[in-house]
PDB file of C-alpha atoms and ligand atoms in Angstrom:
ATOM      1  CA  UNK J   1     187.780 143.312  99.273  1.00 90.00           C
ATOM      2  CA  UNK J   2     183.832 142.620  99.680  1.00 97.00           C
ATOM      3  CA  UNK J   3     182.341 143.303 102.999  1.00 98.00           C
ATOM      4  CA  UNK J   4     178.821 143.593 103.782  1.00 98.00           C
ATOM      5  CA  UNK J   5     177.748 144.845 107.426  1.00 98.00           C
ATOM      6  CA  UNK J   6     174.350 144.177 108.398  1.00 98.00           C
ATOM      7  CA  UNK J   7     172.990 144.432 105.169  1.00 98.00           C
ATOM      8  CA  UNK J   8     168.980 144.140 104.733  1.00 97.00           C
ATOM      9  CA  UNK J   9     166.939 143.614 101.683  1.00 97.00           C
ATOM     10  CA  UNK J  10     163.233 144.088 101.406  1.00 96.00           C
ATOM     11  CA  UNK J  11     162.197 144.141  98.003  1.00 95.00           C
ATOM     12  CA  UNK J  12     158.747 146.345  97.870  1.00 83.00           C
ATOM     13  CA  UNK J  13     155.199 144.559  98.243  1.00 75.00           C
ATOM     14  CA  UNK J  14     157.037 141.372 100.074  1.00 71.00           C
ATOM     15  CA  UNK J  15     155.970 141.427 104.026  1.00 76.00           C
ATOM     16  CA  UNK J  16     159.909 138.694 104.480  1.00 86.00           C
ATOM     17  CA  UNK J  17     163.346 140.108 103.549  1.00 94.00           C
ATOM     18  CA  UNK J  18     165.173 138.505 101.013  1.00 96.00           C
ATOM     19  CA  UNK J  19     168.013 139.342 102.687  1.00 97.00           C
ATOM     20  CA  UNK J  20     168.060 139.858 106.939  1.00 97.00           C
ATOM     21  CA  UNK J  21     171.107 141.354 108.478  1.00 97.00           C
ATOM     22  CA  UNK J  22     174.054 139.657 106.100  1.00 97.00           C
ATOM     23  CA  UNK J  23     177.956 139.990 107.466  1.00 98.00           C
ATOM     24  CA  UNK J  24     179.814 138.746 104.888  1.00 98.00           C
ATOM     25  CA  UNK J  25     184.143 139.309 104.616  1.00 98.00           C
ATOM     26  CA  UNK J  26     186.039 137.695 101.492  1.00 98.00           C
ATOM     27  CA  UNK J  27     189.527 138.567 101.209  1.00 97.00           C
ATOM     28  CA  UNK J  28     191.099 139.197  98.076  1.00 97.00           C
ATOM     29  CA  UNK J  29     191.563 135.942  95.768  1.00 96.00           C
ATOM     30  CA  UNK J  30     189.550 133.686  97.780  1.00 97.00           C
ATOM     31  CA  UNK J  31     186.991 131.265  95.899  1.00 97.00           C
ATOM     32  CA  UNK J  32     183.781 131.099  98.059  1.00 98.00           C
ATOM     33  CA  UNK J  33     180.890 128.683  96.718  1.00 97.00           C
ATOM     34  CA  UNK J  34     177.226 130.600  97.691  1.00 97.00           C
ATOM     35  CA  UNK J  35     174.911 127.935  98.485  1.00 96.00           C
ATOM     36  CA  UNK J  36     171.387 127.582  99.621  1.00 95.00           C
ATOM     37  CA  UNK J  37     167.910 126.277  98.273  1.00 94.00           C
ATOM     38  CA  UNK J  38     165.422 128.234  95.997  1.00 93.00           C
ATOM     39  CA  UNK J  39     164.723 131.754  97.208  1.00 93.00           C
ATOM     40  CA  UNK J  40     167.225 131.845  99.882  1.00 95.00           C
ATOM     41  CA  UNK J  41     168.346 135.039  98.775  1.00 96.00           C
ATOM     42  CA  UNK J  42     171.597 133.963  96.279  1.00 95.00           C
ATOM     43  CA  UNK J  43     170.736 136.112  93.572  1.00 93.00           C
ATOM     44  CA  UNK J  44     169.736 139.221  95.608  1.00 95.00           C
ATOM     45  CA  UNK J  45     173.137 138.823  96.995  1.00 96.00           C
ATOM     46  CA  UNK J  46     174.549 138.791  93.557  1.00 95.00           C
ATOM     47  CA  UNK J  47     172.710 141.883  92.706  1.00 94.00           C
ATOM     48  CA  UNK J  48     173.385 144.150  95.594  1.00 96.00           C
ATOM     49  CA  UNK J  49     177.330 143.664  94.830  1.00 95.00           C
ATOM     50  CA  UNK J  50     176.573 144.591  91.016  1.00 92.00           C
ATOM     51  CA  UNK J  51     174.425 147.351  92.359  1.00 92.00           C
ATOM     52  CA  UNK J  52     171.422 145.620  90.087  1.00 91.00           C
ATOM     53  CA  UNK J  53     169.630 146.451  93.753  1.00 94.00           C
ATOM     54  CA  UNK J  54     170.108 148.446  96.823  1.00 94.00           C
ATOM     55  CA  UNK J  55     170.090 147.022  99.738  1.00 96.00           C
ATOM     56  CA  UNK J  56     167.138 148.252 102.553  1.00 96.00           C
ATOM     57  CA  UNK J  57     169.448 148.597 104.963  1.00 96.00           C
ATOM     58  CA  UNK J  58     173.475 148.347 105.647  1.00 97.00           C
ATOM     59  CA  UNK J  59     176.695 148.364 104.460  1.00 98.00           C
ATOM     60  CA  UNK J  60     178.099 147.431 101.328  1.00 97.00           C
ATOM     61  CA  UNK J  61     182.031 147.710 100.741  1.00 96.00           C
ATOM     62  CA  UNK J  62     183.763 146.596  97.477  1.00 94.00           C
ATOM     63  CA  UNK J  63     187.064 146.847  96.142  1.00 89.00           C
ATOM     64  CA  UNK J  64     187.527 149.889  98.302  1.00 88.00           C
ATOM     65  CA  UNK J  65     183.673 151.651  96.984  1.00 90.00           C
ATOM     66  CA  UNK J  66     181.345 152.151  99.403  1.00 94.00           C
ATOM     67  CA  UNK J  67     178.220 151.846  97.523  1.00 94.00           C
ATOM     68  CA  UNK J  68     176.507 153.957 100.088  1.00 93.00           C
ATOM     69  CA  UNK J  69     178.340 157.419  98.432  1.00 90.00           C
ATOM     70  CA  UNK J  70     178.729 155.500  95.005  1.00 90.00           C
ATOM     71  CA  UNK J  71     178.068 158.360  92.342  1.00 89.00           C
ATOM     72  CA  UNK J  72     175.771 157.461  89.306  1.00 87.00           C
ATOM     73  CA  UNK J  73     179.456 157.886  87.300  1.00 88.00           C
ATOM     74  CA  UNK J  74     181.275 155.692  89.262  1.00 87.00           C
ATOM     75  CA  UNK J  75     179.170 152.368  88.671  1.00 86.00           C
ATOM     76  CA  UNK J  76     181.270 151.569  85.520  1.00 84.00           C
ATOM     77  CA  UNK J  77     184.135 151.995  87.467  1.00 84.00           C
ATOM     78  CA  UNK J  78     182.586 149.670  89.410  1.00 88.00           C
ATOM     79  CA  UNK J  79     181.031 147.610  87.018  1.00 85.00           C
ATOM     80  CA  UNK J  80     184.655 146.966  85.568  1.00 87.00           C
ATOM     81  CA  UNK J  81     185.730 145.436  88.790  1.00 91.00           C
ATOM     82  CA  UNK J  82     183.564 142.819  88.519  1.00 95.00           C
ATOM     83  CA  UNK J  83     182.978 140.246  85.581  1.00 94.00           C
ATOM     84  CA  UNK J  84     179.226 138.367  85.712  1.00 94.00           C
ATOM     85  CA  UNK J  85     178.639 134.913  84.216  1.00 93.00           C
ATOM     86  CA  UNK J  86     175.019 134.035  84.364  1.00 85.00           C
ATOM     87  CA  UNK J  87     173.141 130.609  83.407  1.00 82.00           C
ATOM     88  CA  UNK J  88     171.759 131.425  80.077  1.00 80.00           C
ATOM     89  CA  UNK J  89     175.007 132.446  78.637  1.00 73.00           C
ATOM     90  CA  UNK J  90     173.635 135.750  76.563  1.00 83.00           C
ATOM     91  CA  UNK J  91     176.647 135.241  73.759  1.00 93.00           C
ATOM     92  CA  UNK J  92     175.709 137.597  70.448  1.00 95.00           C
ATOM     93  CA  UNK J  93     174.789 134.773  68.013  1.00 96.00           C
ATOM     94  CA  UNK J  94     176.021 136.798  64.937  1.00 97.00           C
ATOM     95  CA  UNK J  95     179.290 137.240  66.446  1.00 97.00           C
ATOM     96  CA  UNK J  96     182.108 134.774  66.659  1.00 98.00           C
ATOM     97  CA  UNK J  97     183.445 133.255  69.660  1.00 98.00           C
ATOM     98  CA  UNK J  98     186.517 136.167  68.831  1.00 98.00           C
ATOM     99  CA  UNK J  99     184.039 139.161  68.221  1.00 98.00           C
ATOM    100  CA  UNK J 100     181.536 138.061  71.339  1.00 97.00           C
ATOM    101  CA  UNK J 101     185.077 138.519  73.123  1.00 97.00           C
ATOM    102  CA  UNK J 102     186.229 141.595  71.359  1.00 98.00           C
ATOM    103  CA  UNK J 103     182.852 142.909  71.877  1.00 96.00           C
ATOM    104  CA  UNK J 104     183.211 143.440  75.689  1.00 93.00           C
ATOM    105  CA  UNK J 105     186.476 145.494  74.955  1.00 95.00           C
ATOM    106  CA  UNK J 106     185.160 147.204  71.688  1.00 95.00           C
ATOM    107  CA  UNK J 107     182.238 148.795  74.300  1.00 91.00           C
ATOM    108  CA  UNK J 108     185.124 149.904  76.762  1.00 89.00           C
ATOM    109  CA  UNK J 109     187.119 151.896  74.199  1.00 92.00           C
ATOM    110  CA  UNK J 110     190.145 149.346  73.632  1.00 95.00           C
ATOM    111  CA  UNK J 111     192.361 149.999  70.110  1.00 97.00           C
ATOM    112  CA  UNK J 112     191.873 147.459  67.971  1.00 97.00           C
ATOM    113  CA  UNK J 113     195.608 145.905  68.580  1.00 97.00           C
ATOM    114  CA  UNK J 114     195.247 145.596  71.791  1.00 97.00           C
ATOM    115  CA  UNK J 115     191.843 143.449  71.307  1.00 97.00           C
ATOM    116  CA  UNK J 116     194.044 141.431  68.908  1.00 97.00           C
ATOM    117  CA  UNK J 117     196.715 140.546  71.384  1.00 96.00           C
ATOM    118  CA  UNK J 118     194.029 140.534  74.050  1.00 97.00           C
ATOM    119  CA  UNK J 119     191.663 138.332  72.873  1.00 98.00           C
ATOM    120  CA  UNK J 120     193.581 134.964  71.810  1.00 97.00           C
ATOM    121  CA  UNK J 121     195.183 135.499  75.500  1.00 96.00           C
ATOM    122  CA  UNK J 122     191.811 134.549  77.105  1.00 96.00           C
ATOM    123  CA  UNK J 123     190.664 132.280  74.479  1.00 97.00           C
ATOM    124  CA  UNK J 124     193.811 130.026  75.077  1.00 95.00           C
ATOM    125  CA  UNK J 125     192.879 130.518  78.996  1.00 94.00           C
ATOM    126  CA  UNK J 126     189.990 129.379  78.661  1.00 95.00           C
ATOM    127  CA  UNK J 127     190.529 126.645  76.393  1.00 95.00           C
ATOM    128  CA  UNK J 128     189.151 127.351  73.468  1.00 96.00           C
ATOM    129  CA  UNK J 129     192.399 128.028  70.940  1.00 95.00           C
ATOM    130  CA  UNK J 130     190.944 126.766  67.542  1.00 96.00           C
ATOM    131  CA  UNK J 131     187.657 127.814  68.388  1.00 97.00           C
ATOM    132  CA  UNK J 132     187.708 131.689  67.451  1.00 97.00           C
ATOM    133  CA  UNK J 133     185.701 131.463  64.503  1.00 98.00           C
ATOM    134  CA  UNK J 134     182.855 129.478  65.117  1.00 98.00           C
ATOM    135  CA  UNK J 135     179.781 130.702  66.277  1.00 97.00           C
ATOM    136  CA  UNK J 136     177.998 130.126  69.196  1.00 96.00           C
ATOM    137  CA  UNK J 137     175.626 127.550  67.998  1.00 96.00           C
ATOM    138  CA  UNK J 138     178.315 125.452  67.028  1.00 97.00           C
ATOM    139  CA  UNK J 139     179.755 124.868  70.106  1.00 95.00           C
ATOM    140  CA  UNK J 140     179.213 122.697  73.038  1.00 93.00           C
ATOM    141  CA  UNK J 141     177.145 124.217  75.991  1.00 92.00           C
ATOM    142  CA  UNK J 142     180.588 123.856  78.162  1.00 93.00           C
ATOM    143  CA  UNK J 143     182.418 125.699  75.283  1.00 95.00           C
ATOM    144  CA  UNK J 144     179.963 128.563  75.247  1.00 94.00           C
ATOM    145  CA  UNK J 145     179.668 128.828  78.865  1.00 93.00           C
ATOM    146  CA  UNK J 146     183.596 129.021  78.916  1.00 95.00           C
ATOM    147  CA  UNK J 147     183.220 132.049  75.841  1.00 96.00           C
ATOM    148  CA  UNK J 148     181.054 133.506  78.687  1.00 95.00           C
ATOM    149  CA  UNK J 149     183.509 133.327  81.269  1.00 96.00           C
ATOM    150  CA  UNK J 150     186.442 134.617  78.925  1.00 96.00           C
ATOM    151  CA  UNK J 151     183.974 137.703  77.914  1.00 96.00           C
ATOM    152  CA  UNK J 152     183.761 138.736  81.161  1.00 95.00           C
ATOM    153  CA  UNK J 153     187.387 138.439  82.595  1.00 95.00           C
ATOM    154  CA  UNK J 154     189.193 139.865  79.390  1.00 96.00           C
ATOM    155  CA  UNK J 155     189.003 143.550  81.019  1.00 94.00           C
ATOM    156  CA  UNK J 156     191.061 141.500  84.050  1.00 93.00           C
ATOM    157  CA  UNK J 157     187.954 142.223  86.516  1.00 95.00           C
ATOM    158  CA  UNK J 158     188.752 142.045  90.331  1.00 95.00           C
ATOM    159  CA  UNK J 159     186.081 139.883  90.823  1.00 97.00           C
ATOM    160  CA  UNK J 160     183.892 137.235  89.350  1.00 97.00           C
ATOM    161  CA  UNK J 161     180.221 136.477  89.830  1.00 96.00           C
ATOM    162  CA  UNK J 162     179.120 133.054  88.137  1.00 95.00           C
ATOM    163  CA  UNK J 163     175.916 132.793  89.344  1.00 93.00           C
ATOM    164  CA  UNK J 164     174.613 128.879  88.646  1.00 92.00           C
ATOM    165  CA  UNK J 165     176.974 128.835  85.657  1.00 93.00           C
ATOM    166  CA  UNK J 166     177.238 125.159  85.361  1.00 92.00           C
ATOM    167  CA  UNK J 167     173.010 124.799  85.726  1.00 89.00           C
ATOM    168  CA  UNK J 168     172.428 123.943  81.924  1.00 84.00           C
ATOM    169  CA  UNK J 169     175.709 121.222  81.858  1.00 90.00           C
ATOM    170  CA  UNK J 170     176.102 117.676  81.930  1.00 91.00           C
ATOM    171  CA  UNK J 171     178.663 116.556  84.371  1.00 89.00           C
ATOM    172  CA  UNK J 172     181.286 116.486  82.225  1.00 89.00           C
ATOM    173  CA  UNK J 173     181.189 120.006  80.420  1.00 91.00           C
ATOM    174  CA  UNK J 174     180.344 121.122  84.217  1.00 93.00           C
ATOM    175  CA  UNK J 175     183.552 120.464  85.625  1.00 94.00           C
ATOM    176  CA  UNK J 176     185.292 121.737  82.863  1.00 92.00           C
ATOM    177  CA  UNK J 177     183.854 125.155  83.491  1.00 93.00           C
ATOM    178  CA  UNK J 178     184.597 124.860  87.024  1.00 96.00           C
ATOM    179  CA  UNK J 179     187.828 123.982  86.286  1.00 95.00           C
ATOM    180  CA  UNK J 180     188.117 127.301  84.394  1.00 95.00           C
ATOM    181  CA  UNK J 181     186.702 129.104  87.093  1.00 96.00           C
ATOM    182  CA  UNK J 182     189.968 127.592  89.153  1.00 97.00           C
ATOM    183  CA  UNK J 183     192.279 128.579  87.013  1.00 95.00           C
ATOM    184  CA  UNK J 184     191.022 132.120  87.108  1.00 96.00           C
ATOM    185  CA  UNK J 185     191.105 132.252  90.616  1.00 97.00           C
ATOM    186  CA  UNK J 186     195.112 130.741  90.526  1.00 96.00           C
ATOM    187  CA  UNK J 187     195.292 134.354  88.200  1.00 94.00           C
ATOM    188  CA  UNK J 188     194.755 136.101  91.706  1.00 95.00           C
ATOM    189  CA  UNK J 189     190.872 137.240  90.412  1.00 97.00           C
ATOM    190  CA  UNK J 190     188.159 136.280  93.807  1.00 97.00           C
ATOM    191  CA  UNK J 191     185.519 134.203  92.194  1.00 97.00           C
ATOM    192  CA  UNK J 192     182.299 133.957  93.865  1.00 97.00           C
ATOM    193  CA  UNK J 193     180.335 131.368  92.447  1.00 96.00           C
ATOM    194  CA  UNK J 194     176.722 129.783  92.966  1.00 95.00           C
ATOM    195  CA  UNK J 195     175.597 126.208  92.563  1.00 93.00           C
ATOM    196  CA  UNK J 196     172.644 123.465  93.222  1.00 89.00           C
ATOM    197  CA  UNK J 197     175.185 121.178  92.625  1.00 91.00           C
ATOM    198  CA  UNK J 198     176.531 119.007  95.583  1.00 91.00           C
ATOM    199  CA  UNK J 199     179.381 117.160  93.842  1.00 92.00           C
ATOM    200  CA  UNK J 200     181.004 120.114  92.617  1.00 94.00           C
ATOM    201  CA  UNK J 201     180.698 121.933  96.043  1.00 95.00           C
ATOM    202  CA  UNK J 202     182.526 118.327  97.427  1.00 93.00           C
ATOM    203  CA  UNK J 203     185.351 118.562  94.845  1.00 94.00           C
ATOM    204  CA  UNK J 204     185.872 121.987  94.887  1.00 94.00           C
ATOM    205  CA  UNK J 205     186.660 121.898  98.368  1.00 93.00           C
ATOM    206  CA  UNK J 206     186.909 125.678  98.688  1.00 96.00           C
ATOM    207  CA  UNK J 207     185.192 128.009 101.354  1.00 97.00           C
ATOM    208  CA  UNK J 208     181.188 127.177 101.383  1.00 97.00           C
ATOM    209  CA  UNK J 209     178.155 130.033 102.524  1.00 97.00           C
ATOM    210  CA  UNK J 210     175.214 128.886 102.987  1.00 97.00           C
ATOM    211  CA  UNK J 211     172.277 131.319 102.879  1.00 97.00           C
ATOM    212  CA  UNK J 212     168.614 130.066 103.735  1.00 97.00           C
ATOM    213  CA  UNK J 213     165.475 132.183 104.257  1.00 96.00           C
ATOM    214  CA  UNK J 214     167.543 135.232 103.719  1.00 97.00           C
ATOM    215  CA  UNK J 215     170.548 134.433 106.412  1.00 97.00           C
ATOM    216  CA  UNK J 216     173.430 133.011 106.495  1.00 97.00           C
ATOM    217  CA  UNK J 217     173.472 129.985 108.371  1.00 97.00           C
ATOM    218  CA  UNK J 218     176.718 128.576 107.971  1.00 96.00           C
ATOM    219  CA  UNK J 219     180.258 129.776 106.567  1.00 96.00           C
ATOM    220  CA  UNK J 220     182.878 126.834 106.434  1.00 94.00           C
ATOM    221  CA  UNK J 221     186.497 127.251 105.542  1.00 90.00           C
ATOM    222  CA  UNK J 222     187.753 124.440 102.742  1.00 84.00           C
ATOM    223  CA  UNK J 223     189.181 122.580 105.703  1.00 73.00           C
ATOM    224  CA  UNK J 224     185.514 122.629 106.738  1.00 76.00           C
ATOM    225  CA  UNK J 225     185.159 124.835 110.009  1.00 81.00           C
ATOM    226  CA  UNK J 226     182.978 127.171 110.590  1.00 84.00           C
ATOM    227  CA  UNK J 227     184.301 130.674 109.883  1.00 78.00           C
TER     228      UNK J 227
HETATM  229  P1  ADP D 301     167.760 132.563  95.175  1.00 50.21           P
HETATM  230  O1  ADP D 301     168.681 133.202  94.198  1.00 50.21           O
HETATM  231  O2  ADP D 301     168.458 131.967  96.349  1.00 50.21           O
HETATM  232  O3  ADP D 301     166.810 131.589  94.527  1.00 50.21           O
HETATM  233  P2  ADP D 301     166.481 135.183  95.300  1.00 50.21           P
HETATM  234  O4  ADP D 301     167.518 136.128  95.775  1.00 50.21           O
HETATM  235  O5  ADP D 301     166.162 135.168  93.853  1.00 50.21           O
HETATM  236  O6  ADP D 301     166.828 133.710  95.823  1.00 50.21           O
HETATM  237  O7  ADP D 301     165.126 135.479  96.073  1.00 50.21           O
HETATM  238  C1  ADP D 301     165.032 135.723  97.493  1.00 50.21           C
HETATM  239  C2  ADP D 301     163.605 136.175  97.825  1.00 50.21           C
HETATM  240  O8  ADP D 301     163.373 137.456  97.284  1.00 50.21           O
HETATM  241  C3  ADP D 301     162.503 135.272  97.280  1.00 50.21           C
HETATM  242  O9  ADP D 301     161.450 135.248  98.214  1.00 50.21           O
HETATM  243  C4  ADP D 301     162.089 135.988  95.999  1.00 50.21           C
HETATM  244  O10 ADP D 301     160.727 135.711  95.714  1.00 50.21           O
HETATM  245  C5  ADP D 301     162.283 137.448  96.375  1.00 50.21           C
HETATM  246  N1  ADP D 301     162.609 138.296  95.214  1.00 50.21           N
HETATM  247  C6  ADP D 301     163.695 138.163  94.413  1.00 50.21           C
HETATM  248  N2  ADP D 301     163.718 139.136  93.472  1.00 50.21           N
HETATM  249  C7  ADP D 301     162.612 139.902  93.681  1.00 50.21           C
HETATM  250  C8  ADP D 301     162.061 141.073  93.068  1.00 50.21           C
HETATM  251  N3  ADP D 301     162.668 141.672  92.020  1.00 50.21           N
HETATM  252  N4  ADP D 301     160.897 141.576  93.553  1.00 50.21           N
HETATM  253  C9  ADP D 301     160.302 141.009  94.615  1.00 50.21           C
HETATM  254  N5  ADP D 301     160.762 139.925  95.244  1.00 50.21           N
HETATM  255  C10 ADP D 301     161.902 139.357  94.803  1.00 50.21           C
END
């Protein structure tokens, strides 16, 4: 499902790669935690499977697309495999927590009945039923961070990307979007997902990668063995 062979990444006018020779192999549906200290190379990982960057150097296999003969054409093909939470969350703040939904399907051409049966669907998923018409700055920063998450799995993506989405959180609201994140993954979608923090990479007990200096220097299975 994502496979990267040797994969490089200098970025221009930096003498150390970001990246230095990455194998990485996750299978469909698995839920690997990405984790490694400032600058390790996490987010230029992120990017080279959105194709935000290139990588230098090596081989880059998703969903069946090898980047390396991608076609300008075929990145929203691409794009549509793959559903990105971020941080910041990035929610329209004129738009409900329905029409920041909608929004993502309005873009892709869905009728408008279909983005009323659609909609409530992933809004109940995520837990927020009740919670369609408020706006974003009435919610909790758990609840937005979970409209987040719903906006980018309503077009049923192949993969999610949550890159530090719990950094903003308390505890609490934290593990609630985790727990999201689960239940996503239970849907058969492969989560990848990034995180500073330690307790929820304990809990989760799921498959950890560590990256540091731009390598990986350890891949452990839930059960804790190296992979
Ligand atoms: P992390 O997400 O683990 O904090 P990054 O992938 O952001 O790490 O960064 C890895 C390395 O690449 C760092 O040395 C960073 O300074 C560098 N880097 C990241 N993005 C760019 C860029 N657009 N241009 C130049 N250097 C970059």
């Amino acid at each position: 499902m994502i496979l990267l062979d040797r994969v490089t990444k200098t970025y221009t006018r930096k003498k150390t790669d970001a990246l230095y020779r990455i194998n990485l192999h996750v299978e469909p549906k698995e839920f690997v935690i990405v984790v490694g200290p400032s600058g390790a190379g996490k987010s230029t990982l992120l990017k080279l499977l959105t194709r935000e960057e290139k990588p230098t150097t090596g081989k880059i296999i998703v969903g069946g697309i090898d980047y390396e003969h991608l076609k300008e054409k075929e990145i929203p093909t691409l794009r549509r495999k793959i559903g990105v939470v971020f941080q910041d969350f990035k929610l329209l703040p004129n738009k409900t927590v329905f029409e920041n939904v909608a929004f993502a399907l309005e873009i892709a051409g869905y009728s408008n009945r279909e983005i009323r049966h659609t909609v409530p669907k992933v809004l109940n998923i995520v837990g927020l039923k009740g919670k369609e018409n408020n706006y974003p700055r009435e919610l909790s920063g758990g609840e937005t961070q979970r409209v987040a998450i719903a906006r980018a799995v309503v077009r049923q993506p192949k993969i999610l990307i949550a890159d530090e989405p719990t950094g903003n959180l308390d505890p609490k609201h934290a593990w609630d979007v985790i727990k999201v994140l689960e239940k996503i993954n239970k849907y058969g979608t492969t989560v990848l997902l990034t995180t500073h923090n330690q307790e929820i990479v304990n809990k989760l007990k799921r498959r950890v990668v560590t990256i540091k200096d731009g390598k990986i220097v350890s891949d452990k299975a839930s059960g804790g063995y190296e992979i």
